[in-house]
Coordinates of C-alpha atoms in Angstrom, one line a residue:
Chain A
M1 CA 74.3 -122.4 -39.0
L2 CA 71.1 -121.6 -37.2
L3 CA 71.2 -121.2 -33.5
L4 CA 67.9 -121.5 -31.4
H5 CA 67.6 -119.4 -28.4
L6 CA 63.8 -120.1 -27.3
A7 CA 62.9 -119.5 -23.5
D8 CA 59.8 -120.9 -21.9
V9 CA 58.6 -122.7 -24.8
D10 CA 59.3 -126.3 -26.5
E11 CA 62.8 -125.6 -27.9
A12 CA 63.3 -129.1 -28.7
G13 CA 60.3 -129.5 -30.7
W14 CA 61.1 -126.3 -32.7
A15 CA 64.6 -127.6 -33.3
K16 CA 63.3 -131.0 -34.5
R17 CA 60.9 -129.4 -37.0
L18 CA 63.4 -126.7 -38.3
Q19 CA 65.9 -129.6 -38.9
A20 CA 63.5 -131.5 -41.1
A21 CA 62.4 -128.2 -42.9
L22 CA 66.1 -127.2 -43.5
G23 CA 67.4 -130.5 -44.7
S24 CA 71.3 -130.5 -44.4
Y25 CA 71.7 -127.2 -43.1
P26 CA 72.8 -127.3 -39.5
V27 CA 70.6 -126.3 -36.6
V28 CA 71.8 -125.9 -33.1
R29 CA 70.6 -125.3 -29.7
R30 CA 72.3 -123.5 -26.5
G31 CA 74.5 -125.9 -24.9
D32 CA 75.3 -127.9 -28.1
G33 CA 79.0 -128.0 -29.0
F34 CA 79.5 -125.2 -31.7
D35 CA 81.7 -122.3 -32.6
P36 CA 79.7 -119.1 -31.9
A37 CA 81.5 -117.5 -35.2
D38 CA 79.6 -120.2 -37.4
I39 CA 76.2 -118.9 -36.5
R40 CA 74.6 -116.9 -39.6
Y41 CA 71.1 -117.0 -38.0
I42 CA 69.4 -116.9 -34.6
L43 CA 66.0 -117.5 -33.7
V44 CA 65.0 -116.1 -30.5
W45 CA 62.3 -115.7 -27.8
K46 CA 62.9 -114.1 -24.6
P47 CA 66.8 -114.0 -25.3
A48 CA 69.1 -113.8 -22.3
P49 CA 71.3 -110.6 -21.7
D50 CA 74.3 -112.9 -23.3
A51 CA 72.2 -114.5 -26.1
F52 CA 74.2 -112.7 -28.8
E53 CA 77.6 -113.0 -27.4
G54 CA 80.3 -114.1 -29.8
L55 CA 78.2 -114.3 -32.7
S56 CA 80.5 -112.2 -34.8
N57 CA 79.2 -113.5 -38.3
L58 CA 75.4 -113.1 -37.5
E59 CA 73.6 -112.1 -40.6
L60 CA 69.9 -112.1 -39.5
I61 CA 67.9 -112.3 -36.3
L62 CA 64.6 -114.2 -36.3
S63 CA 61.8 -113.3 -33.6
M64 CA 59.6 -116.2 -33.0
G65 CA 57.0 -113.5 -31.9
A66 CA 55.1 -111.0 -34.2
G67 CA 55.7 -108.4 -31.6
V68 CA 59.4 -107.2 -31.1
D69 CA 58.9 -104.7 -28.5
A70 CA 60.6 -106.6 -25.8
L71 CA 63.4 -107.7 -28.2
L72 CA 64.3 -104.3 -29.2
K73 CA 65.0 -103.5 -25.6
H74 CA 67.6 -106.0 -25.5
P75 CA 70.7 -104.4 -24.2
A76 CA 73.2 -106.0 -26.9
L77 CA 71.1 -106.3 -29.8
P78 CA 73.5 -106.8 -32.9
P79 CA 72.9 -104.3 -35.7
V80 CA 71.8 -106.9 -38.3
P81 CA 68.3 -107.2 -40.0
M82 CA 65.4 -108.7 -38.0
V83 CA 62.6 -110.6 -39.4
R84 CA 59.3 -111.2 -37.2
F85 CA 57.0 -114.2 -37.3
V86 CA 53.9 -113.4 -39.4
D87 CA 51.8 -116.5 -39.1
E88 CA 48.7 -117.2 -40.8
D89 CA 47.7 -119.7 -38.1
L90 CA 48.5 -117.2 -35.5
T91 CA 46.4 -114.5 -37.3
Q92 CA 43.5 -116.9 -37.6
R93 CA 43.5 -117.6 -33.8
M94 CA 43.9 -114.0 -33.0
S95 CA 40.8 -113.2 -35.0
D96 CA 39.0 -116.0 -33.4
Y97 CA 39.7 -114.2 -30.0
V98 CA 38.7 -110.9 -31.2
V99 CA 35.4 -112.1 -32.9
A100 CA 34.4 -114.0 -29.8
Q101 CA 35.0 -110.9 -27.5
V102 CA 33.5 -108.6 -29.6
T103 CA 30.3 -110.6 -30.5
M104 CA 29.8 -111.5 -26.8
H105 CA 29.9 -107.9 -25.6
H106 CA 27.7 -106.9 -28.6
R107 CA 25.2 -109.6 -27.2
L108 CA 25.5 -107.9 -23.6
Q109 CA 26.9 -110.7 -21.9
S110 CA 27.7 -108.9 -18.6
R111 CA 24.2 -107.8 -18.5
F112 CA 22.6 -111.2 -19.0
Q113 CA 25.0 -112.7 -16.8
A114 CA 24.0 -110.2 -13.9
D115 CA 20.3 -110.9 -14.6
Q116 CA 21.1 -114.6 -14.6
K117 CA 22.7 -114.3 -11.0
A118 CA 19.7 -112.3 -9.8
R119 CA 17.2 -114.8 -11.4
R120 CA 15.8 -111.8 -13.3
W121 CA 13.8 -112.2 -16.7
V122 CA 14.2 -108.7 -18.4
Q123 CA 13.8 -109.0 -22.1
L124 CA 16.4 -106.5 -23.4
Y125 CA 17.0 -106.8 -27.0
P126 CA 20.9 -106.2 -28.2
P127 CA 21.2 -103.6 -30.9
A128 CA 21.5 -104.9 -34.4
A129 CA 25.3 -105.5 -35.5
A130 CA 25.1 -102.7 -37.9
E131 CA 24.1 -100.3 -35.2
T132 CA 27.3 -101.5 -33.2
V133 CA 30.4 -99.7 -34.1
V134 CA 33.6 -101.7 -33.5
G135 CA 36.8 -99.5 -33.7
I136 CA 40.2 -101.3 -34.3
M137 CA 43.3 -99.6 -33.2
G138 CA 46.2 -100.9 -35.5
L139 CA 46.0 -102.0 -38.9
G140 CA 48.8 -104.4 -39.3
V141 CA 48.1 -108.1 -40.3
L142 CA 46.3 -108.8 -37.4
G143 CA 44.1 -105.7 -37.2
Q144 CA 43.2 -106.0 -41.1
D145 CA 42.2 -109.5 -40.7
A146 CA 40.1 -108.8 -37.6
A147 CA 38.4 -106.0 -39.6
E148 CA 38.0 -108.5 -42.6
R149 CA 36.1 -111.0 -40.4
L150 CA 34.0 -108.3 -38.3
V151 CA 32.5 -106.7 -41.7
P152 CA 30.8 -109.6 -43.0
L153 CA 29.2 -110.2 -39.6
G154 CA 27.4 -107.1 -40.2
F155 CA 29.3 -104.5 -37.8
T156 CA 30.1 -101.0 -38.6
V157 CA 33.9 -101.1 -38.5
R158 CA 36.2 -98.3 -38.2
A159 CA 40.0 -98.3 -37.9
W160 CA 42.8 -96.2 -36.5
S161 CA 46.4 -96.4 -38.1
R162 CA 49.6 -94.4 -38.3
T163 CA 49.4 -94.4 -41.8
P164 CA 46.3 -94.5 -44.5
K165 CA 45.2 -97.9 -45.4
A166 CA 42.3 -98.8 -47.3
I167 CA 40.1 -101.8 -46.4
P168 CA 36.8 -102.3 -48.1
G169 CA 33.9 -101.3 -45.7
V170 CA 36.1 -99.9 -43.1
E171 CA 36.3 -96.1 -42.2
G172 CA 39.8 -95.1 -41.7
F173 CA 41.2 -92.6 -39.2
V174 CA 44.9 -91.6 -39.5
G175 CA 47.2 -90.2 -36.9
E176 CA 47.1 -88.4 -33.6
E177 CA 44.8 -85.6 -34.9
Q178 CA 41.9 -88.1 -35.8
L179 CA 42.4 -90.2 -32.7
D180 CA 39.5 -88.2 -30.8
A181 CA 36.9 -88.5 -33.7
F182 CA 37.8 -92.3 -34.0
L183 CA 37.0 -92.8 -30.4
G184 CA 33.9 -90.6 -30.3
G185 CA 32.2 -93.0 -32.6
T186 CA 33.3 -96.3 -31.4
D187 CA 31.3 -98.7 -28.9
I188 CA 33.6 -101.6 -28.7
L189 CA 37.6 -100.6 -29.1
V190 CA 39.8 -103.4 -30.0
N191 CA 43.5 -102.8 -29.5
L192 CA 45.8 -104.7 -32.0
L193 CA 48.5 -101.9 -32.2
P194 CA 52.4 -102.6 -31.8
L195 CA 53.9 -101.4 -28.6
T196 CA 55.9 -98.5 -29.1
P197 CA 56.8 -95.4 -26.9
Q198 CA 53.9 -93.5 -28.7
T199 CA 51.2 -96.4 -27.8
T200 CA 52.5 -97.2 -24.4
G201 CA 49.6 -96.5 -22.0
I202 CA 47.1 -95.6 -24.7
L203 CA 44.3 -97.6 -23.0
N204 CA 43.9 -95.0 -20.1
T205 CA 41.0 -93.0 -18.4
D206 CA 41.3 -90.2 -20.9
T207 CA 40.7 -92.7 -23.8
F208 CA 37.9 -94.4 -22.2
R209 CA 36.0 -91.2 -21.6
K210 CA 36.1 -90.3 -25.2
L211 CA 34.5 -93.4 -26.3
R212 CA 30.7 -93.4 -27.6
R213 CA 28.2 -94.3 -24.9
R214 CA 25.5 -95.9 -27.0
L215 CA 25.9 -99.5 -25.9
D216 CA 23.8 -100.7 -22.9
G217 CA 26.2 -100.6 -20.0
G218 CA 28.8 -98.5 -21.7
P219 CA 31.6 -98.9 -24.1
V220 CA 34.0 -101.8 -24.1
I221 CA 37.5 -102.3 -24.7
V222 CA 39.3 -105.5 -26.0
N223 CA 43.1 -105.6 -25.5
A224 CA 45.0 -108.7 -27.3
A225 CA 48.3 -106.6 -28.1
R226 CA 50.5 -105.9 -25.1
G227 CA 50.0 -105.2 -21.5
G228 CA 52.1 -102.3 -21.7
H229 CA 49.4 -100.7 -23.7
Q230 CA 47.0 -100.5 -20.9
R231 CA 46.8 -98.8 -17.5
E232 CA 45.4 -101.4 -15.2
A233 CA 44.3 -99.3 -12.5
D234 CA 42.6 -97.0 -14.9
I235 CA 40.7 -99.9 -16.3
A236 CA 39.7 -101.1 -12.9
A237 CA 38.5 -97.7 -11.9
A238 CA 36.5 -97.3 -15.2
L239 CA 34.8 -100.9 -15.0
Q240 CA 33.8 -100.0 -11.5
D241 CA 32.5 -96.3 -12.0
G242 CA 30.6 -97.3 -15.4
T243 CA 33.0 -95.5 -17.7
L244 CA 33.5 -98.7 -19.2
G245 CA 30.7 -101.5 -19.6
A246 CA 33.1 -104.3 -19.9
A247 CA 36.7 -105.1 -20.9
S248 CA 38.3 -108.3 -22.2
L249 CA 42.1 -108.6 -21.5
D250 CA 44.4 -111.2 -22.7
V251 CA 47.5 -109.3 -21.8
F252 CA 48.7 -107.3 -18.5
E253 CA 51.3 -105.0 -17.2
I254 CA 53.1 -107.8 -15.3
E255 CA 52.4 -111.5 -16.5
P256 CA 51.3 -113.9 -15.0
L257 CA 48.6 -111.2 -13.6
P258 CA 49.6 -111.1 -9.9
V259 CA 47.2 -112.7 -7.5
D260 CA 46.3 -109.5 -5.7
S261 CA 45.3 -107.5 -8.9
P262 CA 41.9 -106.2 -8.4
L263 CA 41.0 -107.1 -12.0
W264 CA 40.4 -110.7 -10.9
D265 CA 37.3 -109.8 -9.0
I266 CA 35.5 -107.5 -11.3
A267 CA 32.6 -109.3 -12.9
N268 CA 32.6 -107.3 -16.2
C269 CA 36.4 -107.9 -16.6
Y270 CA 37.2 -111.0 -18.9
I271 CA 40.5 -112.3 -18.2
T272 CA 42.3 -114.7 -20.4
P273 CA 45.9 -115.8 -19.7
H274 CA 47.9 -114.3 -22.7
I275 CA 46.5 -117.3 -24.8
A276 CA 44.7 -115.2 -27.6
A277 CA 47.1 -116.4 -30.1
I278 CA 50.5 -118.4 -30.2
S279 CA 53.1 -119.3 -32.8
H280 CA 52.9 -123.0 -33.6
P281 CA 56.0 -124.8 -34.2
D282 CA 54.7 -126.4 -37.4
T283 CA 54.0 -123.1 -39.2
G284 CA 57.0 -121.5 -37.6
A285 CA 59.3 -124.2 -39.3
R286 CA 57.8 -123.6 -42.4
Y287 CA 58.2 -119.8 -42.2
F288 CA 61.7 -119.5 -40.7
S289 CA 63.0 -122.2 -43.1
Q290 CA 61.7 -120.1 -46.0
V291 CA 63.2 -116.8 -44.6
I292 CA 66.7 -118.6 -44.5
A293 CA 66.4 -120.1 -48.0
D294 CA 65.3 -116.8 -49.2
H295 CA 68.1 -114.9 -47.4
R296 CA 70.7 -117.5 -48.7
A297 CA 69.3 -117.2 -52.2
G298 CA 69.7 -113.3 -51.8
K299 CA 65.9 -112.9 -52.4
P300 CA 64.1 -109.9 -50.7
L301 CA 62.9 -110.4 -47.3
H302 CA 59.5 -109.7 -45.9
N303 CA 58.3 -108.6 -42.3
V304 CA 61.7 -107.0 -41.6
V305 CA 61.6 -104.9 -38.5
D306 CA 62.0 -101.2 -38.8
R307 CA 64.0 -100.3 -35.5
G308 CA 63.3 -96.5 -36.0
R309 CA 59.2 -97.2 -36.1
G310 CA 59.5 -100.0 -33.4
Y311 CA 57.7 -102.9 -35.3
Chain B
M30 CA -9.6 -105.6 -44.1
L31 CA -7.0 -106.4 -42.1
L32 CA -7.3 -107.3 -38.4
L33 CA -4.5 -107.3 -36.1
H34 CA -4.6 -109.6 -33.1
L35 CA -1.2 -109.1 -31.4
A36 CA -0.8 -110.0 -27.8
D37 CA 2.0 -108.9 -25.6
V38 CA 3.6 -106.6 -28.2
D39 CA 3.2 -103.0 -29.5
E40 CA -0.1 -103.6 -31.4
A41 CA -0.7 -99.9 -31.9
G42 CA 2.8 -99.4 -33.3
W43 CA 2.2 -102.4 -35.9
A44 CA -1.2 -100.9 -36.8
K45 CA 0.5 -97.6 -37.5
R46 CA 3.2 -98.8 -39.7
L47 CA 0.8 -101.4 -41.6
Q48 CA -1.8 -98.7 -42.3
A49 CA 1.1 -96.6 -43.6
A50 CA 2.3 -99.4 -45.9
L51 CA -1.0 -100.4 -47.0
G52 CA -2.3 -96.8 -48.0
S53 CA -6.2 -96.8 -48.3
Y54 CA -6.6 -100.8 -47.5
P55 CA -8.3 -100.8 -43.9
V56 CA -6.6 -102.0 -40.8
V57 CA -8.4 -102.8 -37.7
R58 CA -7.6 -103.7 -34.3
R59 CA -9.6 -105.6 -31.8
G60 CA -12.0 -103.5 -30.0
D61 CA -12.4 -101.3 -33.0
G62 CA -16.0 -101.1 -34.4
F63 CA -16.0 -103.5 -37.5
D64 CA -18.1 -106.3 -39.0
P65 CA -16.2 -109.6 -38.6
A66 CA -17.3 -110.7 -41.9
D67 CA -15.3 -107.7 -43.6
I68 CA -12.1 -109.6 -42.5
R69 CA -10.0 -110.9 -45.5
Y70 CA -6.8 -110.9 -43.4
I71 CA -5.7 -111.5 -39.9
L72 CA -2.2 -110.9 -38.3
V73 CA -1.8 -112.8 -35.1
W74 CA 0.5 -113.3 -32.2
K75 CA -0.5 -115.4 -29.4
P76 CA -4.1 -115.4 -30.4
A77 CA -7.0 -116.0 -27.9
P78 CA -9.2 -119.0 -28.1
D79 CA -11.8 -116.7 -29.7
A80 CA -9.6 -114.8 -32.1
F81 CA -11.1 -116.2 -35.4
E82 CA -14.6 -116.2 -34.3
G83 CA -17.0 -114.6 -36.9
L84 CA -14.4 -114.2 -39.4
S85 CA -16.5 -116.0 -42.2
N86 CA -14.8 -114.5 -45.1
L87 CA -11.0 -115.0 -43.8
E88 CA -8.7 -115.7 -46.6
L89 CA -5.3 -115.7 -45.1
I90 CA -3.8 -116.1 -41.6
L91 CA -0.6 -113.9 -41.1
S92 CA 1.8 -115.3 -38.4
M93 CA 4.1 -112.4 -36.7
G94 CA 6.4 -115.1 -35.6
A95 CA 8.7 -117.4 -37.9
G96 CA 7.6 -120.3 -35.6
V97 CA 4.1 -121.4 -35.9
D98 CA 4.2 -124.4 -33.3
A99 CA 1.8 -122.5 -31.0
L100 CA -0.5 -121.4 -33.6
L101 CA -0.9 -124.7 -35.1
K102 CA -2.4 -125.8 -31.6
H103 CA -5.2 -123.3 -31.6
P104 CA -8.3 -125.0 -31.0
A105 CA -10.4 -123.1 -33.7
L106 CA -7.7 -122.4 -36.4
P107 CA -9.5 -121.8 -39.6
P108 CA -8.9 -123.9 -42.6
V109 CA -7.2 -121.1 -44.8
P110 CA -3.7 -120.7 -45.7
M111 CA -1.2 -119.3 -43.3
V112 CA 2.1 -117.4 -43.9
R113 CA 4.8 -116.8 -41.5
F114 CA 7.2 -114.0 -41.0
V115 CA 10.7 -114.6 -42.7
D116 CA 12.3 -111.4 -41.7
E117 CA 15.8 -110.5 -42.8
D118 CA 16.6 -108.3 -39.8
L119 CA 15.4 -111.2 -37.5
T120 CA 17.6 -113.6 -39.4
Q121 CA 20.7 -111.3 -39.0
R122 CA 19.8 -111.0 -35.2
M123 CA 19.4 -114.8 -34.8
S124 CA 22.9 -115.2 -36.5
D125 CA 24.3 -112.6 -34.1
Y126 CA 23.3 -114.6 -31.3
V127 CA 24.5 -117.8 -32.7
V128 CA 27.8 -116.8 -33.8
A129 CA 28.3 -114.9 -30.2
Q130 CA 27.5 -118.3 -28.3
V131 CA 29.4 -120.5 -30.8
T132 CA 32.7 -118.3 -30.6
M133 CA 32.4 -117.6 -26.8
H134 CA 32.4 -121.6 -26.3
H135 CA 34.9 -122.2 -28.9
R136 CA 37.0 -119.8 -26.8
L137 CA 36.4 -121.8 -23.7
Q138 CA 34.9 -118.9 -21.8
S139 CA 33.4 -121.3 -19.1
R140 CA 36.8 -122.6 -18.4
F141 CA 38.6 -119.2 -18.1
Q142 CA 35.7 -117.7 -16.1
A143 CA 36.3 -120.5 -13.6
D144 CA 40.1 -119.8 -13.6
Q145 CA 39.5 -116.2 -13.2
K146 CA 37.2 -116.8 -10.3
A147 CA 40.1 -118.9 -8.6
R148 CA 42.7 -116.1 -9.6
R149 CA 44.2 -119.1 -11.6
W150 CA 46.7 -118.4 -14.6
V151 CA 46.8 -121.5 -16.9
Q152 CA 47.8 -121.0 -20.4
L153 CA 45.3 -123.4 -22.2
Y154 CA 45.2 -122.7 -25.7
P155 CA 41.7 -123.0 -27.5
P156 CA 41.6 -125.2 -30.5
A157 CA 41.9 -123.7 -34.0
A158 CA 38.4 -122.9 -35.5
A159 CA 38.7 -125.5 -38.1
E160 CA 39.4 -128.2 -35.5
T161 CA 36.0 -127.3 -33.9
V162 CA 32.9 -129.0 -35.3
V163 CA 29.8 -126.9 -35.3
G164 CA 26.6 -128.9 -35.9
I165 CA 23.6 -127.0 -37.0
M166 CA 20.1 -128.8 -36.5
G167 CA 17.6 -127.4 -39.0
L168 CA 18.5 -125.9 -42.5
G169 CA 15.6 -123.4 -42.6
V170 CA 16.4 -119.6 -43.4
L171 CA 17.9 -119.2 -39.9
G172 CA 20.1 -122.5 -40.1
Q173 CA 21.4 -121.5 -43.4
D174 CA 22.3 -117.9 -42.4
A175 CA 24.1 -119.3 -39.4
A176 CA 26.1 -121.8 -41.3
E177 CA 27.0 -119.2 -43.9
R178 CA 28.3 -116.9 -41.1
L179 CA 30.3 -119.7 -39.5
V180 CA 32.0 -121.0 -42.4
P181 CA 34.0 -118.0 -43.3
L182 CA 35.1 -117.7 -39.6
G183 CA 37.1 -120.7 -40.1
F184 CA 34.8 -123.4 -38.3
T185 CA 34.1 -126.8 -39.7
V186 CA 30.3 -126.8 -40.2
R187 CA 27.9 -129.8 -40.7
A188 CA 24.2 -129.8 -40.5
W189 CA 21.2 -132.1 -39.9
S190 CA 17.8 -131.6 -41.8
R191 CA 14.7 -133.3 -42.6
T192 CA 15.5 -133.0 -46.5
P193 CA 18.9 -132.7 -48.3
K194 CA 20.0 -129.2 -48.9
A195 CA 23.3 -128.2 -50.2
I196 CA 25.2 -125.3 -48.6
P197 CA 28.9 -124.6 -50.0
G198 CA 31.2 -125.7 -47.3
V199 CA 28.9 -127.6 -45.2
E200 CA 28.7 -131.3 -44.7
G201 CA 25.1 -132.5 -44.9
F202 CA 23.3 -135.1 -42.7
V203 CA 19.7 -136.2 -43.5
G204 CA 16.7 -137.7 -41.6
E205 CA 16.6 -139.9 -38.5
E206 CA 19.0 -142.6 -39.8
Q207 CA 21.9 -140.1 -40.0
L208 CA 21.4 -138.3 -36.7
D209 CA 24.0 -140.3 -34.8
A210 CA 26.6 -140.0 -37.3
F211 CA 26.0 -136.0 -37.2
L212 CA 26.1 -135.9 -33.5
G213 CA 29.0 -138.2 -33.2
G214 CA 31.3 -135.6 -34.9
T215 CA 29.8 -132.4 -33.3
D216 CA 31.5 -130.2 -30.7
I217 CA 29.0 -127.5 -30.6
L218 CA 25.5 -128.2 -31.3
V219 CA 23.1 -125.3 -32.4
N220 CA 19.4 -126.0 -32.5
L221 CA 17.5 -124.0 -35.0
L222 CA 14.7 -126.5 -35.8
P223 CA 11.0 -125.8 -36.1
L224 CA 9.1 -127.4 -33.2
T225 CA 7.2 -130.6 -34.5
P226 CA 6.1 -133.6 -32.8
Q227 CA 9.2 -135.2 -34.2
T228 CA 11.6 -132.6 -32.9
T229 CA 10.0 -131.9 -29.2
G230 CA 12.4 -133.0 -26.6
I231 CA 15.2 -133.6 -29.0
L232 CA 17.8 -132.0 -26.7
N233 CA 17.8 -134.9 -24.1
T234 CA 20.4 -136.9 -22.4
D235 CA 20.4 -139.5 -25.1
T236 CA 21.4 -136.8 -27.7
F237 CA 24.0 -135.2 -25.3
R238 CA 25.8 -138.6 -24.9
K239 CA 26.2 -139.1 -28.6
L240 CA 28.1 -135.8 -29.2
R241 CA 31.8 -135.6 -29.6
R242 CA 34.0 -135.1 -26.6
R243 CA 37.0 -133.2 -28.1
L244 CA 36.5 -129.6 -26.8
D245 CA 38.1 -128.9 -23.5
G246 CA 35.3 -129.4 -20.7
G247 CA 32.9 -131.3 -23.0
P248 CA 30.4 -130.6 -25.8
V249 CA 28.3 -127.6 -26.0
I250 CA 24.6 -127.0 -26.7
V251 CA 23.1 -123.7 -28.1
N252 CA 19.1 -123.6 -28.3
A253 CA 17.8 -120.5 -30.0
A254 CA 14.7 -122.2 -31.3
R255 CA 11.9 -123.4 -28.8
G256 CA 11.9 -124.5 -25.2
G257 CA 9.7 -127.4 -26.3
H258 CA 12.9 -128.9 -28.1
Q259 CA 14.7 -129.2 -24.6
R260 CA 14.5 -131.5 -21.5
E261 CA 15.8 -128.9 -18.8
A262 CA 16.1 -131.6 -16.5
D263 CA 18.5 -133.5 -18.7
I264 CA 20.5 -130.3 -19.3
A265 CA 20.9 -129.3 -15.8
A266 CA 22.3 -132.9 -15.0
A267 CA 24.3 -132.8 -18.0
L268 CA 25.9 -129.8 -17.2
Q269 CA 26.6 -130.8 -13.5
D270 CA 27.9 -134.3 -14.3
G271 CA 30.2 -133.2 -17.4
T272 CA 28.3 -134.8 -20.2
L273 CA 27.9 -131.2 -21.3
G274 CA 30.6 -128.5 -21.0
A275 CA 28.4 -125.6 -21.5
A276 CA 25.0 -124.5 -22.7
S277 CA 23.6 -121.4 -24.2
L278 CA 19.7 -121.4 -23.8
D279 CA 17.5 -118.5 -25.2
V280 CA 14.3 -120.5 -24.8
F281 CA 12.7 -122.5 -22.1
E282 CA 9.9 -125.2 -21.4
I283 CA 8.3 -122.3 -19.3
E284 CA 8.6 -118.7 -20.1
P285 CA 9.6 -116.6 -18.3
L286 CA 12.0 -119.2 -16.7
P287 CA 10.7 -120.0 -13.0
V288 CA 12.5 -118.6 -10.4
D289 CA 13.0 -122.1 -8.9
S290 CA 14.5 -123.6 -12.0
P291 CA 18.0 -125.0 -11.2
L292 CA 19.5 -123.6 -14.6
W293 CA 19.9 -120.2 -13.1
D294 CA 22.6 -121.4 -10.6
I295 CA 24.6 -123.3 -13.1
A296 CA 27.7 -121.3 -14.0
N297 CA 28.2 -123.1 -17.5
C298 CA 24.6 -122.4 -18.2
Y299 CA 24.2 -119.2 -20.4
I300 CA 20.7 -117.9 -19.9
T301 CA 19.1 -115.3 -22.3
P302 CA 15.4 -114.3 -21.7
H303 CA 14.1 -115.2 -25.2
I304 CA 15.8 -112.2 -26.8
A305 CA 18.1 -113.8 -29.5
A306 CA 16.0 -112.3 -32.2
I307 CA 12.7 -110.4 -32.4
S308 CA 10.3 -109.3 -35.3
H309 CA 10.5 -105.7 -35.8
P310 CA 7.4 -103.7 -36.7
D311 CA 9.2 -101.8 -39.7
T312 CA 10.3 -104.8 -41.5
G313 CA 7.2 -106.7 -40.5
A314 CA 5.0 -103.7 -42.0
R315 CA 7.0 -104.1 -45.3
Y316 CA 6.7 -107.7 -45.3
F317 CA 3.1 -108.3 -44.5
S318 CA 1.9 -105.4 -46.8
Q319 CA 3.8 -107.1 -49.5
V320 CA 2.0 -110.4 -48.7
I321 CA -1.4 -108.8 -48.7
A322 CA -0.5 -107.0 -52.1
D323 CA 0.6 -110.2 -53.7
H324 CA -2.4 -112.1 -52.5
R325 CA -4.8 -109.7 -53.8
A326 CA -3.0 -109.5 -57.2
G327 CA -3.3 -113.2 -57.3
K328 CA 0.4 -113.6 -57.2
P329 CA 1.8 -117.0 -55.6
L330 CA 2.6 -116.7 -52.0
H331 CA 6.0 -117.4 -50.1
N332 CA 6.8 -118.9 -46.8
V333 CA 3.2 -120.7 -46.5
V334 CA 2.7 -123.2 -43.6
D335 CA 2.6 -126.7 -44.4
R336 CA 0.4 -127.9 -41.7
G337 CA 1.1 -131.7 -42.1
R338 CA 4.7 -131.0 -41.8
G339 CA 4.3 -128.4 -38.9
Y340 CA 6.1 -125.3 -40.2

């Protein structure tokens, strides 16, 4: 039996699609009458503290999100394997966001917007794409896809990851000891890291000061990963004193972003309300029904979370 | 002998590079001492009314611009062949601009900017790229390159041209009789047409009303071709009454855009000062020295202007 425990999303829609995909295999929701001992699988999003209570025969936890940083902090997480959602549609949407932000900043949108406001006609020519270095932090599925879309557009792309990964046309930097070299040649920094104790707060003043200052207005950051990666006080200060030329932020330390945040009013801060990418129930039902079928058939699982590594 | 007649650009820089590329073949500028009867080639940008006076042995006119609409209106244009500049670097930069504008509007920048200004957190999800139809008007070198960059990003791309042209993954529409069908399925309209009597003023209210209204906020136009293609009064009205959701304009009926233009103050109008793409002297020197070498060797010429067609 599969139990759904999905807060803040259309749980009924997910239930309907999963039941259709799983055929006769039973799907239940919180509040339905069922014996907790019958639950073999649980699909979760923002699980409550008692979400796993009584699930004595649980075999697998399914995470609706690709990021499991919040889930790993759950106070009563059962010691069974966890599979996270890796969703082609979500990957496409995330890359849509990243490409839109990178190309917008490459074309100096903040500068032209300021000129427009002042009714100023100044023919500043943006650099060629090849002259602009995009540095991607994190080379999971999302980082790799973003890199593979930016390279054909002509950008010079480099990436920083925990372990070496070879992507054609992308210069790789690995581990703590190569971080400064990576940052020192980056004009537009894109964060797609998992949130772990090691990466918490990585978008801070010290990091911003290490970026290359070749783009008109200053270097740019794009954060589409987690609010926990960023120090918002540092970002606000860096945007105002010119350490950064612009920032695109889809995630925040507290969400929704509090109305008294100074970020709202900063013209070169591009705020979106955590909408870069979303897990869609249609692809989700296909994905998780396949995971359950594979698990029941004793086949190897993909995208299993490594609790030590944190993702 | 090659004469340079380049207004408003770094003529000395072009002269230096062309002389280096042409070796012993003489290059002169306006004001240099030379016999007009010795001039075989003239490279022009914004030629004065008397630019061609006395050039009795002129064999070829070289246009520094890719667009020759202004040049064709010159009151004393000699009846010799004209070759226009088709520049890979310029093509790349034009596609940089087009991709940046298309992706920015696909990701609903106007909407999120308005929400930010109001400190509003509303989780609106942009459509998938595949659900968004980009319609390109004009399939010359620039239109083709833009299409070939947008297709791998996942957009549904269609194009409208005077004559049929096959581009993989792009639905083609041809001629006046297919224009309405083309517009009726387009969310983001990109103009890369040559400016001719037939295309003058094509970006007008009637055209805007025929676009598909599926994108949040309304359809979008991007004009990177010529100011003569657009009716700015129609654009201002369409942006204000919701016929259009946004417009990115790099060119204007009068340039520089007059300070009293209403466009400056419209938040969903994205103005850049005719900087989408520029001809670079380095690539220009390579290109035009090759044209001259080919012509002197009796080889066939490429990118020759068809005066009847207008480009």
